[in-house]
């Protein structure tokens, strides 16, 4: 028998997670804070079960995280149990698909009190919207020559570890690759499923304003996900962020995975002008690639306040840190 602790060794045998105080500002001396507020599990299009994701996050030294599956909080309970066992703090969350000027936009909902009536009803609506959308995408993919598209995408979802969650575009992308209709995922999105292509069905998503309303009604903080990833000019991005704030949005992601530092600095100036809180996240989906929980560029130096200083989030992490 070896003394190396196995995965089933008692919690006390593990090195406790250090709850360093979270920085109040993104100063020059801060490298990556040990926090990641944007990740996916098999409850949406991620490749790890919620408890495995939390265990990996803890192994990588994160002390605070959020699980933000697309249009679902089905993984939160399992993730919370795992976070308690690992001694890390997990803020409930999700990533909502919404419409703005007929474009798909993603909103990260950080929910210190969990989902209440408003967001729960909203998530049921999103679930149905996704189901309807997946059949519509399947019909369109069959016209491209992918026979039994729905079943083939379902098979890909099952292979990635998903239960009976609604299908998402990556499931169809993998089915296209497997059938030889696309060479790789990138090409499947570029030619068939990405913005402006046949499989980009967005008619079912609610208006941004409506979805932000669900988050606010249940005491959450609405955060604009990856604002640099939409094909928008700086001016248009400003319009998006202003409309978002008018709807009740309070934060935006300053750091999303790995990104260019000059663009992040410019984004910080825009957040500062608008009075937004800044969030950070890896947008991790799958192990084995270049990303992992906590993988992201260091934030630029800015006086924009981190979202964990928000008066409805700070007490959540403080209470968790005090109880561990
Ligand atoms: P859906 O939520 O069904 O609209 O699917 C969107 C998801 O597809 C995103 O959250 C990404 O995980 C993934 N995705 C989007 N664009 C690409 C791309 N070009 N290559 C690979 N995955 C992508
Ligand atoms: Mn995704
Ligand atoms: Mn997204
Ligand atoms: Mn995401």
PDB file of N, CA and C in Angstrom, residues 35-46 48-50 53-54 64-77 79-80 90-97 106-112 119 123 130 215 221-226 229 253 255-256 279-285 293 296 307 313 317:
ATOM      1  N   UNK A  35      -9.917  33.055  -8.262  1.00  0.00           N
ATOM      2  CA  UNK A  35     -11.364  33.069  -8.435  1.00  0.00           C
ATOM      3  C   UNK A  35     -11.688  32.929  -9.924  1.00  0.00           C
ATOM      4  N   UNK A  36     -12.730  32.172 -10.227  1.00  0.00           N
ATOM      5  CA  UNK A  36     -13.166  31.987 -11.617  1.00  0.00           C
ATOM      6  C   UNK A  36     -14.687  31.980 -11.623  1.00  0.00           C
ATOM      7  N   UNK A  37     -15.297  32.988 -12.245  1.00  0.00           N
ATOM      8  CA  UNK A  37     -16.753  33.151 -12.166  1.00  0.00           C
ATOM      9  C   UNK A  37     -17.472  32.813 -13.474  1.00  0.00           C
ATOM     10  N   UNK A  38     -16.879  31.944 -14.286  1.00  0.00           N
ATOM     11  CA  UNK A  38     -17.557  31.545 -15.529  1.00  0.00           C
ATOM     12  C   UNK A  38     -17.024  30.191 -15.994  1.00  0.00           C
ATOM     13  N   UNK A  39     -17.794  29.128 -15.732  1.00  0.00           N
ATOM     14  CA  UNK A  39     -17.398  27.778 -16.147  1.00  0.00           C
ATOM     15  C   UNK A  39     -18.621  26.932 -16.464  1.00  0.00           C
ATOM     16  N   UNK A  40     -18.394  25.882 -17.271  1.00  0.00           N
ATOM     17  CA  UNK A  40     -19.497  25.000 -17.696  1.00  0.00           C
ATOM     18  C   UNK A  40     -19.269  23.556 -17.268  1.00  0.00           C
ATOM     19  N   UNK A  41     -20.383  22.832 -17.081  1.00  0.00           N
ATOM     20  CA  UNK A  41     -20.335  21.408 -16.738  1.00  0.00           C
ATOM     21  C   UNK A  41     -21.244  20.647 -17.701  1.00  0.00           C
ATOM     22  N   UNK A  42     -21.425  19.352 -17.440  1.00  0.00           N
ATOM     23  CA  UNK A  42     -22.317  18.540 -18.278  1.00  0.00           C
ATOM     24  C   UNK A  42     -23.779  18.959 -18.136  1.00  0.00           C
ATOM     25  N   UNK A  43     -24.089  19.862 -17.210  1.00  0.00           N
ATOM     26  CA  UNK A  43     -25.452  20.396 -17.154  1.00  0.00           C
ATOM     27  C   UNK A  43     -25.738  21.287 -18.373  1.00  0.00           C
ATOM     28  N   UNK A  44     -24.670  21.728 -19.068  1.00  0.00           N
ATOM     29  CA  UNK A  44     -24.869  22.331 -20.400  1.00  0.00           C
ATOM     30  C   UNK A  44     -23.831  21.717 -21.328  1.00  0.00           C
ATOM     31  N   UNK A  45     -23.053  22.523 -22.039  1.00  0.00           N
ATOM     32  CA  UNK A  45     -22.174  21.945 -23.054  1.00  0.00           C
ATOM     33  C   UNK A  45     -20.752  21.682 -22.573  1.00  0.00           C
ATOM     34  N   UNK A  46     -20.538  21.616 -21.262  1.00  0.00           N
ATOM     35  CA  UNK A  46     -19.218  21.272 -20.739  1.00  0.00           C
ATOM     36  C   UNK A  46     -19.002  19.768 -20.719  1.00  0.00           C
ATOM     37  N   UNK A  48     -17.316  18.013 -18.086  1.00  0.00           N
ATOM     38  CA  UNK A  48     -17.100  17.407 -16.773  1.00  0.00           C
ATOM     39  C   UNK A  48     -18.369  17.522 -15.923  1.00  0.00           C
ATOM     40  N   UNK A  49     -18.646  16.483 -15.140  1.00  0.00           N
ATOM     41  CA  UNK A  49     -19.777  16.549 -14.216  1.00  0.00           C
ATOM     42  C   UNK A  49     -19.507  17.667 -13.207  1.00  0.00           C
ATOM     43  N   UNK A  50     -20.561  18.291 -12.674  1.00  0.00           N
ATOM     44  CA  UNK A  50     -20.340  19.404 -11.739  1.00  0.00           C
ATOM     45  C   UNK A  50     -19.358  19.066 -10.620  1.00  0.00           C
ATOM     46  N   UNK A  53     -15.800  18.950 -11.918  1.00  0.00           N
ATOM     47  CA  UNK A  53     -15.328  20.307 -12.220  1.00  0.00           C
ATOM     48  C   UNK A  53     -14.878  21.010 -10.941  1.00  0.00           C
ATOM     49  N   UNK A  54     -15.681  20.895  -9.891  1.00  0.00           N
ATOM     50  CA  UNK A  54     -15.353  21.548  -8.619  1.00  0.00           C
ATOM     51  C   UNK A  54     -14.063  20.953  -8.052  1.00  0.00           C
ATOM     52  N   UNK A  64     -12.587  30.273  -4.813  1.00  0.00           N
ATOM     53  CA  UNK A  64     -13.949  30.740  -5.080  1.00  0.00           C
ATOM     54  C   UNK A  64     -14.270  30.559  -6.554  1.00  0.00           C
ATOM     55  N   UNK A  65     -15.475  30.075  -6.834  1.00  0.00           N
ATOM     56  CA  UNK A  65     -15.865  29.838  -8.220  1.00  0.00           C
ATOM     57  C   UNK A  65     -17.359  30.001  -8.382  1.00  0.00           C
ATOM     58  N   UNK A  66     -17.788  30.140  -9.632  1.00  0.00           N
ATOM     59  CA  UNK A  66     -19.198  30.026  -9.938  1.00  0.00           C
ATOM     60  C   UNK A  66     -19.340  28.996 -11.039  1.00  0.00           C
ATOM     61  N   UNK A  67     -20.450  28.262 -11.034  1.00  0.00           N
ATOM     62  CA  UNK A  67     -20.787  27.361 -12.138  1.00  0.00           C
ATOM     63  C   UNK A  67     -21.855  28.075 -12.947  1.00  0.00           C
ATOM     64  N   UNK A  68     -21.578  28.310 -14.231  1.00  0.00           N
ATOM     65  CA  UNK A  68     -22.478  29.151 -15.033  1.00  0.00           C
ATOM     66  C   UNK A  68     -22.884  28.431 -16.309  1.00  0.00           C
ATOM     67  N   UNK A  69     -23.640  27.336 -16.158  1.00  0.00           N
ATOM     68  CA  UNK A  69     -24.061  26.588 -17.336  1.00  0.00           C
ATOM     69  C   UNK A  69     -25.055  27.393 -18.163  1.00  0.00           C
ATOM     70  N   UNK A  70     -25.073  27.100 -19.466  1.00  0.00           N
ATOM     71  CA  UNK A  70     -25.997  27.792 -20.371  1.00  0.00           C
ATOM     72  C   UNK A  70     -27.441  27.494 -19.981  1.00  0.00           C
ATOM     73  N   UNK A  71     -28.181  28.523 -19.618  1.00  0.00           N
ATOM     74  CA  UNK A  71     -29.635  28.439 -19.423  1.00  0.00           C
ATOM     75  C   UNK A  71     -30.064  27.324 -18.479  1.00  0.00           C
ATOM     76  N   UNK A  72     -29.215  26.989 -17.517  1.00  0.00           N
ATOM     77  CA  UNK A  72     -29.558  25.913 -16.591  1.00  0.00           C
ATOM     78  C   UNK A  72     -28.816  26.070 -15.260  1.00  0.00           C
ATOM     79  N   UNK A  73     -29.526  25.755 -14.176  1.00  0.00           N
ATOM     80  CA  UNK A  73     -28.868  25.681 -12.871  1.00  0.00           C
ATOM     81  C   UNK A  73     -28.998  24.262 -12.307  1.00  0.00           C
ATOM     82  N   UNK A  74     -29.197  23.287 -13.216  1.00  0.00           N
ATOM     83  CA  UNK A  74     -29.377  21.889 -12.807  1.00  0.00           C
ATOM     84  C   UNK A  74     -28.128  21.328 -12.126  1.00  0.00           C
ATOM     85  N   UNK A  75     -26.974  21.897 -12.407  1.00  0.00           N
ATOM     86  CA  UNK A  75     -25.739  21.362 -11.825  1.00  0.00           C
ATOM     87  C   UNK A  75     -25.373  21.981 -10.483  1.00  0.00           C
ATOM     88  N   UNK A  76     -26.115  23.011 -10.082  1.00  0.00           N
ATOM     89  CA  UNK A  76     -25.689  23.788  -8.908  1.00  0.00           C
ATOM     90  C   UNK A  76     -25.705  22.986  -7.611  1.00  0.00           C
ATOM     91  N   UNK A  77     -26.755  22.190  -7.407  1.00  0.00           N
ATOM     92  CA  UNK A  77     -26.840  21.452  -6.141  1.00  0.00           C
ATOM     93  C   UNK A  77     -25.632  20.521  -5.977  1.00  0.00           C
ATOM     94  N   UNK A  79     -22.790  20.721  -7.447  1.00  0.00           N
ATOM     95  CA  UNK A  79     -21.563  21.526  -7.333  1.00  0.00           C
ATOM     96  C   UNK A  79     -21.410  22.078  -5.919  1.00  0.00           C
ATOM     97  N   UNK A  80     -22.508  22.484  -5.313  1.00  0.00           N
ATOM     98  CA  UNK A  80     -22.436  23.030  -3.949  1.00  0.00           C
ATOM     99  C   UNK A  80     -22.008  21.964  -2.944  1.00  0.00           C
ATOM    100  N   UNK A  90     -18.653  28.289  -3.563  1.00  0.00           N
ATOM    101  CA  UNK A  90     -19.300  28.249  -4.881  1.00  0.00           C
ATOM    102  C   UNK A  90     -20.513  29.162  -4.931  1.00  0.00           C
ATOM    103  N   UNK A  91     -20.423  30.149  -5.792  1.00  0.00           N
ATOM    104  CA  UNK A  91     -21.518  31.100  -5.986  1.00  0.00           C
ATOM    105  C   UNK A  91     -22.438  30.550  -7.075  1.00  0.00           C
ATOM    106  N   UNK A  92     -23.734  30.331  -6.787  1.00  0.00           N
ATOM    107  CA  UNK A  92     -24.644  29.829  -7.823  1.00  0.00           C
ATOM    108  C   UNK A  92     -24.731  30.795  -9.003  1.00  0.00           C
ATOM    109  N   UNK A  93     -24.840  30.230 -10.201  1.00  0.00           N
ATOM    110  CA  UNK A  93     -24.929  31.086 -11.375  1.00  0.00           C
ATOM    111  C   UNK A  93     -25.417  30.343 -12.600  1.00  0.00           C
ATOM    112  N   UNK A  94     -25.567  31.053 -13.698  1.00  0.00           N
ATOM    113  CA  UNK A  94     -25.875  30.470 -15.000  1.00  0.00           C
ATOM    114  C   UNK A  94     -25.521  31.504 -16.068  1.00  0.00           C
ATOM    115  N   UNK A  95     -25.557  31.090 -17.335  1.00  0.00           N
ATOM    116  CA  UNK A  95     -25.286  32.001 -18.453  1.00  0.00           C
ATOM    117  C   UNK A  95     -26.513  31.991 -19.359  1.00  0.00           C
ATOM    118  N   UNK A  96     -27.186  33.123 -19.423  1.00  0.00           N
ATOM    119  CA  UNK A  96     -28.450  33.200 -20.153  1.00  0.00           C
ATOM    120  C   UNK A  96     -28.242  33.631 -21.606  1.00  0.00           C
ATOM    121  N   UNK A  97     -28.919  32.938 -22.526  1.00  0.00           N
ATOM    122  CA  UNK A  97     -28.903  33.322 -23.941  1.00  0.00           C
ATOM    123  C   UNK A  97     -30.037  34.310 -24.160  1.00  0.00           C
ATOM    124  N   UNK A 106     -24.817  36.809 -24.488  1.00  0.00           N
ATOM    125  CA  UNK A 106     -24.833  35.976 -23.277  1.00  0.00           C
ATOM    126  C   UNK A 106     -24.704  36.842 -22.020  1.00  0.00           C
ATOM    127  N   UNK A 107     -25.524  36.534 -21.038  1.00  0.00           N
ATOM    128  CA  UNK A 107     -25.522  37.252 -19.767  1.00  0.00           C
ATOM    129  C   UNK A 107     -25.204  36.261 -18.650  1.00  0.00           C
ATOM    130  N   UNK A 108     -24.135  36.507 -17.903  1.00  0.00           N
ATOM    131  CA  UNK A 108     -23.833  35.672 -16.738  1.00  0.00           C
ATOM    132  C   UNK A 108     -24.648  36.197 -15.555  1.00  0.00           C
ATOM    133  N   UNK A 109     -25.424  35.297 -14.964  1.00  0.00           N
ATOM    134  CA  UNK A 109     -26.231  35.664 -13.793  1.00  0.00           C
ATOM    135  C   UNK A 109     -25.534  35.116 -12.559  1.00  0.00           C
ATOM    136  N   UNK A 110     -25.088  35.997 -11.668  1.00  0.00           N
ATOM    137  CA  UNK A 110     -24.475  35.570 -10.403  1.00  0.00           C
ATOM    138  C   UNK A 110     -25.557  35.703  -9.340  1.00  0.00           C
ATOM    139  N   UNK A 111     -25.889  34.569  -8.683  1.00  0.00           N
ATOM    140  CA  UNK A 111     -27.079  34.497  -7.848  1.00  0.00           C
ATOM    141  C   UNK A 111     -26.750  34.110  -6.407  1.00  0.00           C
ATOM    142  N   UNK A 112     -26.337  35.077  -5.567  1.00  0.00           N
ATOM    143  CA  UNK A 112     -25.968  34.726  -4.189  1.00  0.00           C
ATOM    144  C   UNK A 112     -27.099  34.041  -3.412  1.00  0.00           C
ATOM    145  N   UNK A 119     -36.354  33.745 -11.775  1.00  0.00           N
ATOM    146  CA  UNK A 119     -35.342  33.077 -12.604  1.00  0.00           C
ATOM    147  C   UNK A 119     -35.723  31.619 -12.853  1.00  0.00           C
ATOM    148  N   UNK A 123     -35.816  30.056 -16.431  1.00  0.00           N
ATOM    149  CA  UNK A 123     -35.015  28.902 -16.860  1.00  0.00           C
ATOM    150  C   UNK A 123     -35.892  27.807 -17.465  1.00  0.00           C
ATOM    151  N   UNK A 130     -34.853  26.045 -25.883  1.00  0.00           N
ATOM    152  CA  UNK A 130     -33.748  25.229 -26.385  1.00  0.00           C
ATOM    153  C   UNK A 130     -34.250  23.951 -27.048  1.00  0.00           C
ATOM    154  N   UNK A 215     -33.067  38.096 -13.300  1.00  0.00           N
ATOM    155  CA  UNK A 215     -31.891  38.070 -12.422  1.00  0.00           C
ATOM    156  C   UNK A 215     -32.075  39.076 -11.284  1.00  0.00           C
ATOM    157  N   UNK A 221     -26.912  39.429  -9.685  1.00  0.00           N
ATOM    158  CA  UNK A 221     -26.150  40.464 -10.373  1.00  0.00           C
ATOM    159  C   UNK A 221     -25.989  40.000 -11.820  1.00  0.00           C
ATOM    160  N   UNK A 222     -26.494  40.810 -12.761  1.00  0.00           N
ATOM    161  CA  UNK A 222     -26.367  40.470 -14.185  1.00  0.00           C
ATOM    162  C   UNK A 222     -25.045  41.020 -14.707  1.00  0.00           C
ATOM    163  N   UNK A 223     -24.265  40.125 -15.339  1.00  0.00           N
ATOM    164  CA  UNK A 223     -22.922  40.451 -15.841  1.00  0.00           C
ATOM    165  C   UNK A 223     -22.877  40.164 -17.343  1.00  0.00           C
ATOM    166  N   UNK A 224     -22.514  41.141 -18.136  1.00  0.00           N
ATOM    167  CA  UNK A 224     -22.376  40.926 -19.583  1.00  0.00           C
ATOM    168  C   UNK A 224     -21.224  39.965 -19.836  1.00  0.00           C
ATOM    169  N   UNK A 225     -21.513  38.811 -20.461  1.00  0.00           N
ATOM    170  CA  UNK A 225     -20.459  37.825 -20.740  1.00  0.00           C
ATOM    171  C   UNK A 225     -19.604  38.279 -21.917  1.00  0.00           C
ATOM    172  N   UNK A 226     -18.317  37.991 -21.832  1.00  0.00           N
ATOM    173  CA  UNK A 226     -17.323  38.220 -22.907  1.00  0.00           C
ATOM    174  C   UNK A 226     -17.702  39.317 -23.912  1.00  0.00           C
ATOM    175  N   UNK A 229     -16.340  39.374 -27.488  1.00  0.00           N
ATOM    176  CA  UNK A 229     -16.520  38.275 -28.437  1.00  0.00           C
ATOM    177  C   UNK A 229     -17.642  38.537 -29.458  1.00  0.00           C
ATOM    178  N   UNK A 253     -17.713  41.193 -18.012  1.00  0.00           N
ATOM    179  CA  UNK A 253     -16.452  40.458 -17.885  1.00  0.00           C
ATOM    180  C   UNK A 253     -15.298  41.263 -18.474  1.00  0.00           C
ATOM    181  N   UNK A 255     -12.139  40.156 -17.975  1.00  0.00           N
ATOM    182  CA  UNK A 255     -11.252  39.093 -18.423  1.00  0.00           C
ATOM    183  C   UNK A 255     -12.086  37.851 -18.716  1.00  0.00           C
ATOM    184  N   UNK A 256     -11.974  37.336 -19.952  1.00  0.00           N
ATOM    185  CA  UNK A 256     -12.635  36.089 -20.327  1.00  0.00           C
ATOM    186  C   UNK A 256     -11.612  35.202 -21.002  1.00  0.00           C
ATOM    187  N   UNK A 279     -15.960  41.521 -13.856  1.00  0.00           N
ATOM    188  CA  UNK A 279     -15.883  40.110 -13.488  1.00  0.00           C
ATOM    189  C   UNK A 279     -14.765  39.423 -14.275  1.00  0.00           C
ATOM    190  N   UNK A 280     -14.361  38.251 -13.808  1.00  0.00           N
ATOM    191  CA  UNK A 280     -13.322  37.470 -14.487  1.00  0.00           C
ATOM    192  C   UNK A 280     -13.735  36.005 -14.553  1.00  0.00           C
ATOM    193  N   UNK A 281     -13.438  35.342 -15.660  1.00  0.00           N
ATOM    194  CA  UNK A 281     -13.757  33.920 -15.786  1.00  0.00           C
ATOM    195  C   UNK A 281     -13.039  33.286 -16.953  1.00  0.00           C
ATOM    196  N   UNK A 282     -12.861  31.964 -16.859  1.00  0.00           N
ATOM    197  CA  UNK A 282     -12.148  31.242 -17.920  1.00  0.00           C
ATOM    198  C   UNK A 282     -13.072  30.858 -19.070  1.00  0.00           C
ATOM    199  N   UNK A 283     -14.363  30.689 -18.805  1.00  0.00           N
ATOM    200  CA  UNK A 283     -15.314  30.107 -19.766  1.00  0.00           C
ATOM    201  C   UNK A 283     -14.877  28.685 -20.117  1.00  0.00           C
ATOM    202  N   UNK A 284     -14.344  28.008 -19.111  1.00  0.00           N
ATOM    203  CA  UNK A 284     -13.878  26.624 -19.294  1.00  0.00           C
ATOM    204  C   UNK A 284     -15.036  25.691 -19.651  1.00  0.00           C
ATOM    205  N   UNK A 285     -14.808  24.820 -20.667  1.00  0.00           N
ATOM    206  CA  UNK A 285     -15.802  23.798 -21.047  1.00  0.00           C
ATOM    207  C   UNK A 285     -15.259  22.371 -20.904  1.00  0.00           C
ATOM    208  N   UNK A 293      -9.973  25.316 -15.346  1.00  0.00           N
ATOM    209  CA  UNK A 293     -10.536  26.268 -14.387  1.00  0.00           C
ATOM    210  C   UNK A 293      -9.440  27.233 -13.921  1.00  0.00           C
ATOM    211  N   UNK A 296      -6.864  32.194 -17.306  1.00  0.00           N
ATOM    212  CA  UNK A 296      -7.270  33.483 -17.873  1.00  0.00           C
ATOM    213  C   UNK A 296      -6.101  34.465 -17.778  1.00  0.00           C
ATOM    214  N   UNK A 307     -16.242  42.578  -9.287  1.00  0.00           N
ATOM    215  CA  UNK A 307     -17.643  42.255  -9.001  1.00  0.00           C
ATOM    216  C   UNK A 307     -17.821  41.642  -7.609  1.00  0.00           C
ATOM    217  N   UNK A 313     -22.692  40.661  -3.398  1.00  0.00           N
ATOM    218  CA  UNK A 313     -21.825  39.479  -3.551  1.00  0.00           C
ATOM    219  C   UNK A 313     -20.795  39.383  -2.423  1.00  0.00           C
ATOM    220  N   UNK A 317     -19.330  35.714  -0.172  1.00  0.00           N
ATOM    221  CA  UNK A 317     -17.994  35.121  -0.028  1.00  0.00           C
ATOM    222  C   UNK A 317     -17.462  35.296   1.390  1.00  0.00           C
TER     223      UNK A 317
END
